[in-house]
Coordinates of N, CA and C in Angstrom, one line a residue:
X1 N -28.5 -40.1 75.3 CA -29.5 -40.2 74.2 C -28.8 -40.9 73.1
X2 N -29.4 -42.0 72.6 CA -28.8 -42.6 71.4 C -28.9 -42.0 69.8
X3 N -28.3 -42.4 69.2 CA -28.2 -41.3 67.6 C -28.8 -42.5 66.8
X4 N -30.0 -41.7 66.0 CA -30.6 -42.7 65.4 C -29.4 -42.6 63.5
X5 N -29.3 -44.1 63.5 CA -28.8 -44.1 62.1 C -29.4 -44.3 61.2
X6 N -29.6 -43.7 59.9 CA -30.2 -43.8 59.0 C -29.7 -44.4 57.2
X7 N -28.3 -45.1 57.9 CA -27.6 -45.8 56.8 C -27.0 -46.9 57.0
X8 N -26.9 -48.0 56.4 CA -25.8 -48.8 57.0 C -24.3 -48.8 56.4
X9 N -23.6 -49.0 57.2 CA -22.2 -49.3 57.0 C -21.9 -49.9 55.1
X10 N -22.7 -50.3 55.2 CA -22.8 -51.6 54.0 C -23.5 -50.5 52.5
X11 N -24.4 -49.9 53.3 CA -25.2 -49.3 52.1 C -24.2 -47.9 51.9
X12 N -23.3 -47.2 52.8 CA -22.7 -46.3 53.2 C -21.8 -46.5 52.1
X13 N -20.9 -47.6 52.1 CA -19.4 -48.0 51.1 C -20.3 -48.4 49.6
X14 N -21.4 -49.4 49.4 CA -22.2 -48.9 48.4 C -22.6 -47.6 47.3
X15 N -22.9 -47.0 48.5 CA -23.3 -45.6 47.7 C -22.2 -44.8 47.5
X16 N -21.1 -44.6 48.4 CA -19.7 -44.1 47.8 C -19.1 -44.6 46.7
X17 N -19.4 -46.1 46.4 CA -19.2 -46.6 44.9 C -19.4 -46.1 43.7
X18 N -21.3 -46.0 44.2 CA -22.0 -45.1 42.8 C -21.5 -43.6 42.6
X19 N -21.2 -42.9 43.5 CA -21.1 -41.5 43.9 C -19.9 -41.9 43.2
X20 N -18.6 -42.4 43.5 CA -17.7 -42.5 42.1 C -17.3 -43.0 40.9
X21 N -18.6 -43.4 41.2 CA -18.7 -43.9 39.3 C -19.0 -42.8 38.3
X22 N -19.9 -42.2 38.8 CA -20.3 -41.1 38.1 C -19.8 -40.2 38.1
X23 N -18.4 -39.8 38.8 CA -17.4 -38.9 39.0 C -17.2 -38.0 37.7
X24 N -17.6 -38.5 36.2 CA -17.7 -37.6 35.1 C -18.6 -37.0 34.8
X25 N -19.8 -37.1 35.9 CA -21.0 -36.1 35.5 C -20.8 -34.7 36.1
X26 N -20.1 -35.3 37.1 CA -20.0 -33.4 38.0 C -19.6 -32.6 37.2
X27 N -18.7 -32.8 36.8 CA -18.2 -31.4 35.7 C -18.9 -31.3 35.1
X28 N -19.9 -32.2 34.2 CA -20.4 -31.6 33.1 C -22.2 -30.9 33.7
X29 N -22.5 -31.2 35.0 CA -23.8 -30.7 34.9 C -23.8 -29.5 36.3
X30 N -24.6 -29.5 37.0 CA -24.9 -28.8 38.5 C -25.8 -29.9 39.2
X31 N -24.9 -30.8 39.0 CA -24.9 -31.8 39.9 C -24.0 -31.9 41.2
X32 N -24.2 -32.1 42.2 CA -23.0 -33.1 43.0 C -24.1 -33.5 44.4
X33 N -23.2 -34.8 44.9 CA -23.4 -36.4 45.9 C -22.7 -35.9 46.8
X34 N -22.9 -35.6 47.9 CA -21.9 -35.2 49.5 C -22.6 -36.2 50.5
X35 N -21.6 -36.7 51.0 CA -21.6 -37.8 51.9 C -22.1 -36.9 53.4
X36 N -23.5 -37.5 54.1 CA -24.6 -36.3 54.7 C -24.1 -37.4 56.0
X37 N -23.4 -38.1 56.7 CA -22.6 -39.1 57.3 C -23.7 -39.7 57.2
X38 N -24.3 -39.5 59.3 CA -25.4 -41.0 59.5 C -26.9 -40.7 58.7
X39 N -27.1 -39.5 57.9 CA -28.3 -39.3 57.0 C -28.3 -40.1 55.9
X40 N -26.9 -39.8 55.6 CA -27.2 -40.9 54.1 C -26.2 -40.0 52.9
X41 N -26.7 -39.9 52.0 CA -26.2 -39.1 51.0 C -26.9 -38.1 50.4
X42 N -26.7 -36.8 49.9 CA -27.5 -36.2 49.9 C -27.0 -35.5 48.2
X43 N -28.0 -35.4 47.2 CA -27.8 -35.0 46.1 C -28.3 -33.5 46.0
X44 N -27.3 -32.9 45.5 CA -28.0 -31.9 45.5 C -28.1 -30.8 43.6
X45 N -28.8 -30.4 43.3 CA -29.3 -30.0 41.6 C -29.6 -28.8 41.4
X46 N -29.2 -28.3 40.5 CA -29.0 -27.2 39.8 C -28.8 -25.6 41.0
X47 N -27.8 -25.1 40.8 CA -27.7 -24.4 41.8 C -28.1 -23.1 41.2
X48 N -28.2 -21.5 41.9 CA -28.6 -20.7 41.4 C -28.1 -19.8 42.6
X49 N -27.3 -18.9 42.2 CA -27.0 -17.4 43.0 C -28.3 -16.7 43.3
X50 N -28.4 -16.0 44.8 CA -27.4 -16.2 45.8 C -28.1 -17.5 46.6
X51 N -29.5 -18.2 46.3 CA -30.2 -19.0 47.2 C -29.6 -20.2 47.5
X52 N -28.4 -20.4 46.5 CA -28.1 -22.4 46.3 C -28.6 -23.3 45.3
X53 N -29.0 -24.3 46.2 CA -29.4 -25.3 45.4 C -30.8 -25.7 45.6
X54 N -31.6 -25.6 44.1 CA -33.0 -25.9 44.4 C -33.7 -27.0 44.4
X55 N -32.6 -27.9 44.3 CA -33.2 -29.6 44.7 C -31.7 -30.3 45.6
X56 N -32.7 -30.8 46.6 CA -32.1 -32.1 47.6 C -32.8 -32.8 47.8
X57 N -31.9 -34.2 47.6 CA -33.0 -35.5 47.7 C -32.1 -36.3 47.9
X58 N -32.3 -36.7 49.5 CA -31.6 -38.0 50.2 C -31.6 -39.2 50.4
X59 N -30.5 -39.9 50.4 CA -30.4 -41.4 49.7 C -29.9 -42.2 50.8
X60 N -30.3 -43.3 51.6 CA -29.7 -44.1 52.4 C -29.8 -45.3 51.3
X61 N -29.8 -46.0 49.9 CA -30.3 -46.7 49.2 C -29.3 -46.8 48.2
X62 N -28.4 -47.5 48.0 CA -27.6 -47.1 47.0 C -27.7 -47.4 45.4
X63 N -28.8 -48.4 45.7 CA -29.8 -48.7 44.0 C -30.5 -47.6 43.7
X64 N -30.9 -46.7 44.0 CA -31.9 -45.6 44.4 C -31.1 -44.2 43.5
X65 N -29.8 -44.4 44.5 CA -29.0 -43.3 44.2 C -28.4 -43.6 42.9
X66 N -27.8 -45.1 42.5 CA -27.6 -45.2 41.3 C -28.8 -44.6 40.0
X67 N -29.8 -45.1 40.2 CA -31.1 -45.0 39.6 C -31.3 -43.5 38.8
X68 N -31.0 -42.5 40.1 CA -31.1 -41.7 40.1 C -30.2 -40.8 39.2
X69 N -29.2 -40.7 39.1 CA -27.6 -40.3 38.9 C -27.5 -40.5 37.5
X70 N -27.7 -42.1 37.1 CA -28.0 -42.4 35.8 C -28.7 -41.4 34.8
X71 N -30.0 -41.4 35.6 CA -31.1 -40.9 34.8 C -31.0 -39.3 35.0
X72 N -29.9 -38.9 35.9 CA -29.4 -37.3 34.7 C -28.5 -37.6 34.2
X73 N -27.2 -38.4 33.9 CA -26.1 -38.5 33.2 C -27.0 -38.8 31.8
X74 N -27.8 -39.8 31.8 CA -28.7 -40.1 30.6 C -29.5 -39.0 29.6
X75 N -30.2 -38.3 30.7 CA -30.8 -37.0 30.1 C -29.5 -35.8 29.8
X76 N -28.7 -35.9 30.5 CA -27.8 -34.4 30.0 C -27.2 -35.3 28.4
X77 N -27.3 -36.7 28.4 CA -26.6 -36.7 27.1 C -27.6 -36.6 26.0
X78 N -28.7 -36.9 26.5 CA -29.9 -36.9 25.3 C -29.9 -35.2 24.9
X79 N -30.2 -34.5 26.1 CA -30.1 -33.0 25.6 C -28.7 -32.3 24.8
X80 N -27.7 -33.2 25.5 CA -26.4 -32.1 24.5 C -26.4 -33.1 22.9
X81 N -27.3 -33.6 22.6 CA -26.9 -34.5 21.2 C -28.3 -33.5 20.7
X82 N -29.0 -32.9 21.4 CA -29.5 -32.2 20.1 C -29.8 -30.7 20.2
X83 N -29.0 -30.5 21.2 CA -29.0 -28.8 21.7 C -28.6 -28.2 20.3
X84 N -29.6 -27.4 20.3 CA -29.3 -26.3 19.1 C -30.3 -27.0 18.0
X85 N -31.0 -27.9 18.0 CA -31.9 -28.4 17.1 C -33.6 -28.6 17.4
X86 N -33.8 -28.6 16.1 CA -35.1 -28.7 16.6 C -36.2 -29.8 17.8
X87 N -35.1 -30.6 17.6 CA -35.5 -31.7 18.8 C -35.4 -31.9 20.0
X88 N -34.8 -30.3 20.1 CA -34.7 -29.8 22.2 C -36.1 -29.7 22.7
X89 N -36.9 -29.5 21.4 CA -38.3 -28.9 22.3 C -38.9 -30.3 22.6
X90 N -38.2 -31.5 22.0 CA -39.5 -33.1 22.5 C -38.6 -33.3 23.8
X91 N -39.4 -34.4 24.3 CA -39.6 -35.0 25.8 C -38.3 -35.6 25.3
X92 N -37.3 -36.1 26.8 CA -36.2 -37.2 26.6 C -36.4 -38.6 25.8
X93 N -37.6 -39.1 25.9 CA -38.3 -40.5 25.4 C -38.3 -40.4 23.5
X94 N -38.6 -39.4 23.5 CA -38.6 -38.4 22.0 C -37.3 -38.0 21.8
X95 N -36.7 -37.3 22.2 CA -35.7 -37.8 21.2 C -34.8 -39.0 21.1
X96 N -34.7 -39.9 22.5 CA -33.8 -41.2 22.6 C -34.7 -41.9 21.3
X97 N -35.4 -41.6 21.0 CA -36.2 -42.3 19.7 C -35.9 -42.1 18.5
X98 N -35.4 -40.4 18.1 CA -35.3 -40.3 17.0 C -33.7 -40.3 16.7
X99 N -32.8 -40.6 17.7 CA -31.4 -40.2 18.0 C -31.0 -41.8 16.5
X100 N -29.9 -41.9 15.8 CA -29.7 -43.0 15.2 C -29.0 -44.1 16.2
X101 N -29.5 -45.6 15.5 CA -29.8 -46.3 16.2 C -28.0 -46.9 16.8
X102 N -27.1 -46.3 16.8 CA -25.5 -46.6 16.9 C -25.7 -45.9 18.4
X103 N -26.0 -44.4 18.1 CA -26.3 -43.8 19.6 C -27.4 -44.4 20.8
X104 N -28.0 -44.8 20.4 CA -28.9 -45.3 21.4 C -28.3 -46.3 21.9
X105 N -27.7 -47.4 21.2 CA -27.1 -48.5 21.9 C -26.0 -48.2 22.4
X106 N -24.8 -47.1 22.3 CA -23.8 -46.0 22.6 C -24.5 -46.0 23.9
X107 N -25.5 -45.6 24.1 CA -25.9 -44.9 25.6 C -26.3 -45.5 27.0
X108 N -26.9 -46.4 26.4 CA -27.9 -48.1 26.8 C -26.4 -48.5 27.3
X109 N -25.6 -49.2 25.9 CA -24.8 -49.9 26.7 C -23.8 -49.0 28.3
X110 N -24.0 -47.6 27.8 CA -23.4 -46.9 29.6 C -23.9 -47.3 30.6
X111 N -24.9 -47.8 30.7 CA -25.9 -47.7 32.2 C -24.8 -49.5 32.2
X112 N -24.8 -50.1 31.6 CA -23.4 -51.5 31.7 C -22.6 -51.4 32.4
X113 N -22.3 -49.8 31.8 CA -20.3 -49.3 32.1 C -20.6 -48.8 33.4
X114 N -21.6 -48.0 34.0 CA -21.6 -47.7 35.3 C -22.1 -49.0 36.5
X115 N -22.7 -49.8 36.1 CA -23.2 -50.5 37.2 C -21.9 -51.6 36.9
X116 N -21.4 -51.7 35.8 CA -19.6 -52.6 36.3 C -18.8 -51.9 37.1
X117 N -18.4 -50.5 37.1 CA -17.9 -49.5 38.1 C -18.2 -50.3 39.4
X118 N -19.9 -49.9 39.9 CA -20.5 -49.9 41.4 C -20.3 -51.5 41.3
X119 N -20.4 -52.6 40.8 CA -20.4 -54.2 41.1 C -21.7 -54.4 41.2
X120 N -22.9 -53.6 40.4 CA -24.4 -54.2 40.4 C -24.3 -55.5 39.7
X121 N -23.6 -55.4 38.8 CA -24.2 -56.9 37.8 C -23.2 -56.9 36.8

């Protein structure tokens, strides 16, 4: 019986790229990227005793998984710049609005610093 693959070789060393680029979010969130071999990569979020983890979402795509990864490194920074204020209760879009404008471009220019990491652009 043949083994169906669901990554390529190419997308495989890709996505291990992004997966360490972002090697500074693990520690800070309940996040982590484990290499799922011929499935792909599998993310897995916010964990909770004794069930695990209540989100998995698999990645053969390594634009996808960048995309992805970003957009919690992005949100955990928007939340810890106003945790403890009254601006926890607006949407991420709401506060990246009201944050001053040094931090915004601070944050923007990261999504630069990680896709120079992976060799997007």
């Amino acid at each position: 019986m043949d083994q169906i693959i669901y990554i390529t070789d190419e997308e495989r060393t890709k996505c291990r790229s992004v997966v360490d680029a972002f090697a500074e979010m693990y520690e800070m969130t309940d996040v982590v990227v484990v290499d799922a071999g011929r499935y792909g990569f599998v993310k897995l979020q916010y964990y909770r005793e004794p069930q695990g983890f209540e989100v998995l979402t698999t990645f053969t795509d390594s634009r996808k998984l960048f995309d992805s990864l970003w957009l919690d490194w992005f949100e955990e920074q928007i939340l810890d710049a106003v945790l403890g204020t009254p601006l926890e209760e607006l949407g991420y879009e709401e506060v990246f609005a009201q944050l001053p404008r040094e931090k915004q471009d601070e944050l923007t220019r990261k999504k630069a610093y990680f896709e120079k990491k992976v060799s997007f652009g």
